[in-house]
XYZ file of C-alpha atoms in Angstrom:
678
model
C 60.606 126.681 192.197
C 59.698 128.726 189.165
C 60.541 132.649 188.941
C 59.263 134.907 185.920
C 60.293 138.066 185.170
C 58.595 140.759 187.084
C 56.478 142.492 184.011
C 55.121 139.175 183.252
C 54.140 138.370 186.892
C 52.775 142.247 187.240
C 50.721 142.143 184.087
C 49.200 138.733 184.792
C 48.356 139.823 188.639
C 46.890 143.371 187.121
C 44.612 141.372 184.566
C 43.461 138.958 186.624
C 42.541 141.610 189.351
C 40.866 143.798 187.073
C 38.633 141.146 185.624
C 37.785 139.968 189.305
C 36.870 143.628 190.311
C 34.542 143.964 187.089
C 33.005 140.347 187.936
C 32.647 141.370 191.520
C 30.797 144.715 190.695
C 28.358 143.657 188.079
C 27.497 140.193 188.765
C 24.450 139.445 190.997
C 25.520 138.051 194.761
C 22.876 135.253 194.839
C 25.344 132.739 196.659
C 23.552 130.668 198.954
C 26.426 127.633 199.460
C 29.803 128.480 200.832
C 32.525 128.999 198.520
C 35.690 126.907 198.317
C 37.486 129.554 200.205
C 34.890 129.370 202.972
C 35.501 125.522 202.548
C 39.221 125.182 203.180
C 38.827 128.108 205.684
C 36.745 126.137 208.166
C 38.115 122.919 207.661
C 40.610 121.911 210.698
C 42.442 119.842 208.847
C 43.241 122.223 206.033
C 44.538 125.276 208.254
C 48.303 125.038 206.654
C 46.848 125.094 203.302
C 44.613 128.184 204.107
C 47.482 129.878 205.909
C 49.554 129.749 202.622
C 46.369 130.947 200.856
C 45.787 133.812 203.174
C 48.909 135.153 202.715
C 48.592 135.544 199.101
C 47.010 138.470 197.320
C 45.553 136.790 194.258
C 44.200 133.374 195.157
C 41.515 134.122 197.900
C 39.814 136.437 195.221
C 40.016 133.479 193.014
C 38.429 131.399 195.123
C 35.712 133.463 196.120
C 34.540 134.723 192.410
C 35.227 132.152 189.797
C 35.157 128.572 188.975
C 37.711 126.118 190.272
C 38.977 122.808 191.297
C 41.288 123.061 194.099
C 43.387 120.213 195.354
C 44.334 120.833 199.106
C 46.990 119.033 200.801
C 45.688 118.284 204.398
C 47.900 119.610 207.213
C 50.110 116.453 207.749
C 51.047 116.531 204.272
C 52.032 120.413 204.547
C 53.969 119.864 207.316
C 55.845 116.975 205.602
C 56.829 119.386 202.643
C 59.869 120.708 203.172
C 60.167 122.864 199.726
C 59.428 126.742 199.402
C 55.984 127.369 200.122
C 54.763 130.001 197.534
C 52.587 131.565 194.998
C 54.023 129.045 192.449
C 53.058 125.989 194.888
C 50.010 127.382 195.270
C 49.013 127.905 192.083
C 49.820 124.025 191.175
C 47.310 122.816 193.374
C 44.440 124.812 191.431
C 42.714 124.642 188.024
C 40.133 126.868 186.520
C 37.209 124.291 186.142
C 35.224 122.483 188.198
C 36.156 118.971 187.948
C 34.619 116.514 189.937
C 36.300 112.696 190.195
C 34.210 111.165 187.422
C 35.338 113.996 185.060
C 38.852 113.829 185.807
C 40.448 112.333 182.680
C 44.113 111.475 182.227
C 45.255 114.798 183.005
C 44.194 118.700 184.050
C 45.830 122.214 183.496
C 47.167 123.598 186.579
C 46.995 127.644 187.131
C 50.666 127.805 187.403
C 52.143 130.270 184.324
C 52.789 127.937 181.399
C 49.876 125.915 182.636
C 51.806 122.522 183.548
C 49.510 119.478 183.520
C 48.649 117.581 186.903
C 48.606 113.785 186.011
C 45.404 111.581 186.716
C 45.945 107.978 187.734
C 43.439 105.571 189.265
C 44.564 102.314 190.738
C 41.914 99.706 191.866
C 41.780 99.163 195.741
C 39.127 96.461 195.309
C 36.480 94.947 193.178
C 34.211 97.924 193.726
C 36.460 100.823 194.490
C 39.795 102.526 193.398
C 42.386 104.990 194.450
C 42.732 108.536 192.695
C 46.080 109.961 192.296
C 47.038 113.321 191.094
C 50.689 113.174 190.356
C 52.148 111.285 193.329
C 49.176 112.373 195.828
C 46.364 110.520 196.709
C 42.913 111.643 197.181
C 41.644 110.963 200.491
C 38.264 113.088 200.271
C 36.943 114.197 197.128
C 34.090 115.779 195.371
C 33.246 118.783 198.149
C 31.098 120.895 196.157
C 30.771 124.646 196.460
C 29.746 127.657 194.524
C 31.186 130.951 193.720
C 29.688 134.302 194.408
C 29.084 134.202 191.032
C 27.036 130.910 190.950
C 30.076 129.148 189.167
C 30.590 125.233 190.197
C 33.385 124.736 192.339
C 35.336 121.348 193.507
C 37.484 120.578 196.499
C 39.580 117.493 196.761
C 41.800 116.919 199.902
C 45.105 115.238 198.787
C 47.526 113.435 201.338
C 50.777 114.957 199.617
C 51.623 118.353 198.325
C 51.831 118.491 194.592
C 55.581 119.784 193.484
C 56.092 121.362 190.542
C 59.340 121.147 188.551
C 61.753 123.963 189.986
C 63.916 126.279 187.838
C 66.802 128.596 188.916
C 66.499 130.484 185.555
C 64.595 133.519 185.126
C 63.151 131.980 181.407
C 59.651 131.882 180.524
C 60.249 128.953 178.143
C 61.120 126.844 181.333
C 57.965 127.104 182.689
C 56.487 124.051 181.323
C 59.370 121.780 179.770
C 59.265 118.552 178.304
C 61.508 115.963 179.006
C 63.549 116.889 176.342
C 63.702 120.323 177.216
C 64.625 119.159 180.890
C 67.666 117.101 179.233
C 68.677 120.042 177.347
C 68.491 122.544 180.150
C 69.394 120.244 182.927
C 71.348 123.044 184.809
C 68.668 125.502 184.730
C 66.506 123.026 186.927
C 66.680 122.430 190.848
C 67.619 118.549 190.643
C 69.436 118.634 193.763
C 72.734 117.160 194.102
C 72.488 115.132 190.798
C 73.608 115.847 187.414
C 72.794 113.988 184.245
C 74.906 115.136 181.552
C 76.642 111.825 180.883
C 73.437 110.346 180.207
C 72.238 113.422 178.114
C 75.483 113.344 176.006
C 74.802 109.588 175.199
C 71.098 110.448 174.379
C 72.505 113.560 171.745
C 75.455 111.191 170.207
C 72.653 108.527 169.358
C 70.467 111.346 167.908
C 67.634 110.377 170.448
C 66.439 113.461 171.954
C 63.341 113.996 169.892
C 62.318 110.712 171.444
C 62.074 112.684 174.830
C 60.074 115.229 173.076
C 57.038 113.075 172.211
C 53.702 114.562 173.015
C 51.466 112.562 175.247
C 52.117 111.247 178.674
C 55.016 108.931 179.404
C 57.631 107.862 181.802
C 61.264 108.895 181.441
C 64.144 107.056 183.746
C 67.423 109.364 183.539
C 70.388 107.843 185.245
C 72.568 110.235 186.878
C 76.064 110.306 186.287
C 77.588 108.664 189.446
C 75.650 105.332 187.769
C 78.383 105.662 184.722
C 81.619 104.959 187.231
C 80.982 101.094 186.662
C 79.413 100.891 183.152
C 81.027 101.242 179.819
C 79.532 103.849 177.910
C 80.087 101.827 174.688
C 77.076 99.839 175.875
C 74.554 102.737 175.960
C 73.274 102.281 172.367
C 70.001 103.715 171.283
C 67.950 100.371 172.269
C 69.442 100.662 175.914
C 67.960 104.593 175.775
C 64.782 103.347 174.542
C 64.573 100.873 177.417
C 64.645 104.014 179.820
C 61.160 105.304 178.400
C 57.823 103.689 178.760
C 55.319 104.878 176.570
C 51.894 106.325 177.136
C 51.228 106.012 180.706
C 53.181 108.886 183.267
C 54.194 106.290 186.281
C 54.562 108.169 189.312
C 55.830 106.000 192.029
C 52.846 105.620 194.300
C 50.293 104.986 192.061
C 52.541 102.817 190.071
C 51.603 99.035 190.907
C 54.580 97.147 192.355
C 56.048 94.330 190.814
C 53.701 94.794 187.681
C 55.849 94.863 184.587
C 55.195 97.454 181.732
C 56.438 97.765 178.029
C 59.485 99.917 177.360
C 59.952 101.552 174.038
C 62.658 98.480 173.706
C 59.922 96.092 173.313
C 59.785 94.491 169.877
C 60.252 91.112 167.890
C 63.898 90.840 168.325
C 64.264 92.584 171.977
C 61.663 92.720 174.853
C 62.465 94.916 177.726
C 59.937 95.494 180.458
C 60.454 97.905 183.848
C 58.335 97.415 186.993
C 58.632 99.308 190.285
C 59.375 97.806 193.898
C 59.929 99.095 197.284
C 62.119 98.414 200.326
C 60.875 99.379 203.539
C 63.423 101.281 205.706
C 64.283 100.509 209.600
C 61.758 101.811 212.215
C 64.431 104.581 212.647
C 64.071 105.619 209.318
C 61.079 107.159 207.771
C 59.458 105.817 204.578
C 60.811 103.589 202.054
C 63.210 103.395 199.209
C 61.836 102.858 195.835
C 63.384 100.922 192.932
C 62.970 100.219 189.220
C 64.422 97.206 187.563
C 64.636 96.530 183.675
C 63.797 92.886 182.709
C 65.566 91.759 179.233
C 63.015 89.333 178.645
C 64.494 88.764 175.026
C 67.757 89.366 174.252
C 70.390 89.810 171.634
C 74.291 89.694 171.353
C 74.634 93.105 172.616
C 71.761 93.001 175.385
C 71.724 89.761 177.211
C 68.813 88.547 179.219
C 68.393 89.494 182.759
C 67.195 92.087 185.159
C 69.235 95.551 186.544
C 68.022 97.116 189.484
C 68.461 100.618 189.954
C 67.452 102.939 193.077
C 65.054 105.799 192.298
C 67.452 108.865 193.651
C 64.535 111.530 192.795
C 61.273 110.515 191.948
C 58.071 112.327 190.557
C 59.284 115.089 188.445
C 56.355 116.467 186.392
C 56.960 117.736 182.690
C 54.503 118.416 179.951
C 54.674 114.926 178.449
C 54.904 113.009 181.755
C 57.059 112.223 184.665
C 60.821 111.759 184.963
C 62.690 109.932 187.645
C 66.086 110.311 188.029
C 68.079 106.726 188.931
C 71.156 105.748 190.033
C 72.751 103.798 187.316
C 71.616 102.639 183.813
C 69.172 99.938 182.894
C 69.593 97.035 180.691
C 73.197 97.255 180.834
C 74.795 93.788 182.467
C 78.466 95.276 182.914
C 79.586 93.733 186.361
C 80.327 90.555 188.365
C 78.235 89.508 191.459
C 80.515 90.627 193.948
C 81.061 94.178 192.400
C 77.468 94.194 192.122
C 77.117 93.424 195.623
C 79.542 96.471 196.604
C 77.036 98.468 194.732
C 74.710 97.802 197.567
C 76.285 99.988 200.126
C 73.140 102.067 200.375
C 70.898 99.340 198.548
C 68.535 96.795 199.170
C 71.530 94.478 199.744
C 73.747 96.617 201.982
C 73.295 94.351 205.062
C 74.568 91.247 203.000
C 77.250 92.857 201.600
C 78.336 94.285 205.571
C 78.396 90.997 206.815
C 80.505 89.521 203.859
C 82.676 92.412 203.868
C 83.451 92.525 207.795
C 82.940 88.702 208.702
C 83.440 86.689 206.003
C 86.081 87.833 203.458
C 87.109 84.322 202.722
C 83.315 83.824 201.455
C 83.524 87.044 199.330
C 87.007 85.767 197.723
C 85.700 82.266 197.398
C 82.681 83.465 195.100
C 84.964 85.894 193.404
C 86.760 83.389 191.298
C 84.075 80.636 191.676
C 83.010 80.550 187.781
C 79.203 81.133 187.098
C 76.928 80.699 190.126
C 73.457 81.685 191.409
C 73.312 83.769 194.393
C 70.204 83.778 196.735
C 70.895 87.112 198.370
C 69.134 87.761 201.542
C 67.345 91.640 201.565
C 68.085 94.128 204.683
C 65.000 93.071 205.955
C 65.627 89.477 205.803
C 68.197 90.125 208.109
C 66.025 92.398 210.714
C 63.719 89.674 210.755
C 66.485 87.379 212.453
C 66.473 89.679 215.533
C 69.407 91.221 216.820
C 70.214 88.373 219.523
C 70.372 85.672 216.583
C 72.205 87.621 214.384
C 75.100 88.211 216.552
C 75.230 84.829 217.702
C 75.561 83.968 214.097
C 78.232 86.744 213.726
C 80.024 85.301 216.658
C 80.721 81.959 214.995
C 82.844 81.683 212.050
C 82.284 78.312 210.858
C 78.341 78.448 211.252
C 78.438 81.735 209.198
C 80.644 80.332 206.706
C 77.853 77.346 206.404
C 74.961 79.640 206.152
C 76.538 81.632 203.362
C 77.554 78.850 201.576
C 73.595 77.490 201.717
C 72.992 80.911 199.452
C 74.912 79.741 196.708
C 74.344 77.258 193.933
C 77.475 76.810 191.288
C 75.560 77.141 188.321
C 73.075 79.677 186.801
C 69.595 78.821 187.607
C 66.805 81.351 186.526
C 63.336 81.673 187.819
C 61.988 80.446 184.279
C 64.144 77.297 184.884
C 62.267 76.620 188.122
C 58.728 77.603 186.767
C 59.210 75.663 183.575
C 60.661 72.743 185.062
C 58.564 71.019 187.758
C 60.771 68.317 188.173
C 63.552 70.562 189.206
C 62.768 70.458 192.922
C 65.760 70.598 194.421
C 69.369 71.550 193.839
C 72.770 71.416 195.505
C 74.029 74.115 197.312
C 77.591 75.280 197.845
C 77.105 73.943 201.514
C 77.287 70.464 199.917
C 75.558 68.746 203.030
C 72.314 70.585 202.499
C 70.128 70.982 199.462
C 67.604 73.749 198.376
C 64.221 72.917 197.657
C 62.333 75.308 195.079
C 58.378 75.382 194.275
C 56.628 77.719 192.068
C 53.063 79.051 192.871
C 50.317 81.054 192.148
C 48.267 82.319 188.875
C 50.601 82.302 185.659
C 50.305 85.902 185.430
C 51.805 86.308 188.919
C 53.764 83.481 190.005
C 55.825 83.117 193.141
C 58.879 81.273 193.518
C 59.873 80.206 197.003
C 62.896 78.362 198.247
C 63.739 75.774 201.501
C 66.850 75.787 202.926
C 67.909 74.773 206.537
C 64.601 74.878 207.685
C 63.707 78.648 206.200
C 61.159 79.116 203.602
C 61.991 82.459 201.957
C 60.364 84.011 198.882
C 62.325 85.293 196.014
C 61.064 89.217 195.898
C 63.231 90.101 193.184
C 64.333 87.365 190.572
C 66.962 87.085 188.219
C 69.386 90.018 188.472
C 71.804 89.551 185.596
C 75.921 89.633 186.172
C 78.744 88.648 183.949
C 79.073 85.732 185.759
C 75.958 84.604 187.011
C 72.401 85.451 188.544
C 71.145 87.183 191.622
C 67.957 86.459 193.465
C 66.715 88.547 196.161
C 65.185 86.742 199.024
C 62.966 87.962 201.769
C 64.782 85.487 204.660
C 68.172 84.539 205.732
C 68.215 80.452 204.793
C 69.381 78.030 207.525
C 68.911 80.228 210.574
C 65.326 78.764 211.746
C 63.243 81.285 213.435
C 59.773 79.042 213.480
C 58.390 76.619 215.742
C 56.942 73.668 214.064
C 53.718 74.716 214.299
C 54.573 78.152 212.609
C 56.059 76.266 210.046
C 52.958 74.421 209.040
C 50.967 77.673 209.246
C 53.391 79.346 206.657
C 54.802 76.876 204.438
C 52.383 76.898 201.162
C 53.252 73.325 200.627
C 51.884 72.248 204.026
C 48.616 73.919 203.842
C 46.355 71.229 203.755
C 48.414 69.162 206.759
C 47.793 72.327 208.739
C 44.085 72.864 207.709
C 43.725 69.450 209.282
C 45.968 69.936 212.365
C 43.497 72.675 213.339
C 40.612 70.473 213.785
C 40.193 68.992 217.272
C 42.439 71.630 218.372
C 45.417 68.942 217.215
C 47.718 72.262 217.489
C 46.760 73.184 220.773
C 47.400 69.997 222.025
C 51.266 69.893 220.596
C 51.694 73.306 222.013
C 50.844 71.703 225.601
C 53.328 68.938 225.593
C 56.206 69.790 228.002
C 59.517 68.181 229.134
C 58.500 66.084 232.165
C 61.697 66.723 233.937
C 61.467 70.632 233.296
C 57.577 71.871 232.511
C 59.002 74.856 231.431
C 60.470 73.961 228.633
C 58.933 72.780 225.238
C 59.354 69.230 224.020
C 61.022 68.576 221.042
C 59.492 67.505 217.895
C 59.859 65.422 214.657
C 56.922 65.350 212.241
C 56.269 63.785 208.867
C 54.291 66.422 206.900
C 52.616 65.308 203.752
C 52.641 67.853 201.175
C 49.815 69.230 199.553
C 50.608 66.908 196.458
C 50.340 63.969 199.181
C 46.586 64.995 199.849
C 45.871 65.313 196.203
C 46.798 61.815 195.925
C 44.423 60.847 198.662
C 41.540 63.178 196.607
C 42.063 61.414 193.560
C 42.393 57.771 195.085
C 39.890 58.129 197.930
C 37.873 61.064 196.892
C 34.867 60.339 199.369
C 37.254 59.850 202.002
C 38.967 62.950 201.270
C 36.277 64.909 201.488
C 35.272 63.478 205.048
C 38.207 64.504 206.610
C 38.236 67.847 205.264
C 34.451 68.279 206.285
C 35.555 68.916 210.009
C 33.223 66.203 211.228
C 35.641 63.493 211.130
C 38.246 64.912 213.402
C 38.780 61.637 215.778
C 39.968 60.267 212.176
C 41.909 63.116 211.616
C 43.886 63.262 215.011
C 44.450 59.442 214.569
C 46.162 59.699 211.072
C 48.284 62.929 212.381
C 49.436 61.143 215.501
C 50.917 58.506 213.531
C 53.098 61.352 211.747
C 54.430 62.923 215.079
C 57.046 61.955 217.462
C 57.098 64.005 220.855
C 60.600 64.371 222.666
C 62.856 63.714 219.950
C 64.343 65.598 217.422
C 64.990 63.085 214.634
C 67.242 64.014 211.496
C 66.998 61.836 208.380
C 70.300 60.240 208.916
C 69.103 59.360 212.445
C 65.927 57.675 211.079
C 67.703 55.786 208.248
C 70.228 54.570 210.612
C 67.653 52.627 213.103
C 67.321 49.744 210.833
C 64.426 47.892 209.724
C 63.368 46.184 212.649
C 63.058 49.264 214.564
C 59.801 51.177 215.423
C 58.942 54.512 215.597
C 57.307 55.664 218.766
C 54.670 58.169 217.705
C 52.002 59.345 219.507
C 49.868 56.833 218.318
C 52.228 54.403 220.151
C 54.931 52.220 218.237
C 54.707 52.041 214.590
C 57.058 50.315 212.119
C 57.812 53.466 209.684
C 61.204 52.260 208.146
C 63.303 54.714 206.359
C 65.554 54.318 203.764
C 68.064 56.040 201.557
C 68.271 54.942 197.444
C 70.357 57.043 195.657
C 70.410 60.297 197.655
C 66.952 60.009 198.056
C 64.980 59.025 201.276
C 61.732 57.095 201.480
C 59.529 56.131 204.603
C 57.750 52.877 204.212
C 54.752 51.888 206.163
C 52.572 48.914 205.792
C 52.437 48.780 201.687
C 52.873 52.341 201.269
C 56.327 54.002 200.497
C 56.564 57.730 200.622
C 59.171 59.763 199.441
C 60.673 62.340 201.597
C 60.694 65.177 199.521
C 62.164 67.657 201.935
C 64.197 66.038 204.781
C 65.683 68.052 208.008
C 63.047 71.210 207.945
C 64.956 72.404 210.914
C 62.704 74.422 213.503
C 63.739 75.803 216.809
C 61.290 72.921 218.652
C 62.308 70.237 216.301
C 62.361 68.862 212.462
C 59.856 68.594 209.861
C 60.207 65.708 207.212
C 57.687 66.543 204.281
C 56.758 63.392 202.208
C 54.917 62.911 199.078
C 52.400 60.275 200.435
C 49.675 60.301 203.616
C 50.640 57.228 205.781
C 47.039 56.194 205.847
C 44.828 53.280 204.792
C 41.396 53.404 203.152
C 39.951 51.321 205.953
C 40.731 53.960 208.327
C 38.164 56.606 207.260
C 35.868 54.269 205.013
C 35.254 51.939 207.967
C 35.221 54.510 210.307
C 32.421 55.852 208.625
C 30.601 52.769 208.643
C 31.096 51.925 212.367
C 29.641 55.599 212.959
C 26.622 54.885 210.964
C 26.260 51.584 212.454
C 26.804 52.986 216.288
C 23.952 55.415 215.061
C 21.779 52.776 213.719
C 21.922 50.354 216.903
C 21.166 53.402 218.882
C 17.874 54.043 216.856
C 16.985 50.394 216.922
C 17.475 50.486 221.287
C 15.277 53.736 221.095
C 12.697 52.080 219.045
C 12.622 49.108 221.057
C 12.468 51.113 224.078
C 9.423 52.803 222.927
C 7.663 49.555 222.003
C 8.319 47.949 225.194
C 7.081 51.169 227.327
C 4.159 51.381 225.145
C 3.190 47.435 225.430
C 3.342 48.134 229.420
C 1.061 51.237 228.949
C -1.485 48.972 226.786
C -1.245 46.407 229.952
C -2.510 48.789 232.304
């Protein structure tokens, strides 16, 4: 926290007190509205902040007699704050002008000596609203107007977090409002907690880049701590790497920074293009909050700066400086100087620590195998992915060494596979995993500026939440689920998998899903039956849309649920869990016992691909053996349906209606004729 020479503070307080005493003596007392002091005093949710005000000699007078804006933390925020609550902290929440939210621009000067700025950010909350942030605090109640005793306007904004100024242990007034360059130069004078940054400062100085950190404006500075240089060669920290740690023209505090949205760094030019973005990792319920990560993405590289992503954890966030905000991170960005196994070892406290723990303690052979495996791609489940398994499933997996090894092998591809390659090559729908009995199925969906990549493996569909982390011997993609350990039923899989959404939309009709849930083992009614389901993909339904447009509309209108049920029943087997090998081994003369009855659907294997043949339709099995806890799904690229099943049904319905109308008409004529006879 700031400390100043006693003479400076004394003179400042005497001058301010004299001015206020004069103002109160000569000024008219005409106030009809409460002052901002009164508002804070009478607000139960601001009692903690008012206690801080009431212990101060100067601030109550300021809030009664002059123009002001106050950013007041609510009680919850004050109780959560563990720093020193003194006059400096209080003055950092005050401005000497009255500013409503529409007048808050990019920054406002605080009343703390040196007048360090408070940084303003707006983040869209919906099409018609936005969230307003002061540094890292969100305004939860704004534009509460008051009036000083001299009729000066005052404005109160209630915020959900305490605004913490940069803290110094030195008695140097020149450090009261430092820019990022001064912070680097005099790092030892500021309270940065247990972190030191001298290694990065040395590189900045040797490359004559200190002036960049003194650039006026509002910028974001990402400063690696010394610990991060233990596994990184200092020779790789060049001027371009230093530029890649600076985001110009925007002060990105951690909360208002939009997760996953890339922003350009100073290292963004024709020959080298580097962006950074923020992300979060939720912590277990016994811990509070979340970890914050920042990643660099070298989109266009060169000989010294290869393409790829580097992820660093923010260890101390939101240090406000005169020209923006500083975040301390646990390693340098941009530099790819580590292999995959050592990258995982770095995750002992990171987003992959659970994955690393399991490999280290339960699968050392697997870890040794990928160490000398050459180039590869690793799909690494996050900590949260393992928590989703549940303790029972996880313990069962760890107790089965063979099963665990198979699951881990399913997460490995024996070559580099970037997200760009997946997105730009739609034909790359599946690749072979290191568990050579199983494949991985990739899909990309969403708008061009926000494409999501998912992977299906062993019945589990996972989303890549952090793609393209670069390593010397390959690429790591962080995923949100553990592949190969199903935790969903067939119905839940239909509901959640993006390529099955149209089949799910149809299955809702006529309570088809409800009837599936009702199927029980006839010998033990408490046991749910097993299912085998052929699920037409969304692309399969698009084929129907193109070739039978009117029929497609009828099915999805909801008025032809009987037809929908007939079609889906042909795709569903109850009582058996049939793998693709089971189906292909049945031969051409066997019939599949579906809910619709015995249907001759022939499964054949051809060059490593599988096909389902029914009447004159040949559907490719695009994803075989999607395992669920109550059965298996085989995704096919064509719906097993004929045009007559939809169009004729519609004609029959029309015919029945016409006959009914004719019968009613004839009946009416008959009774009218009898009435005339009488």
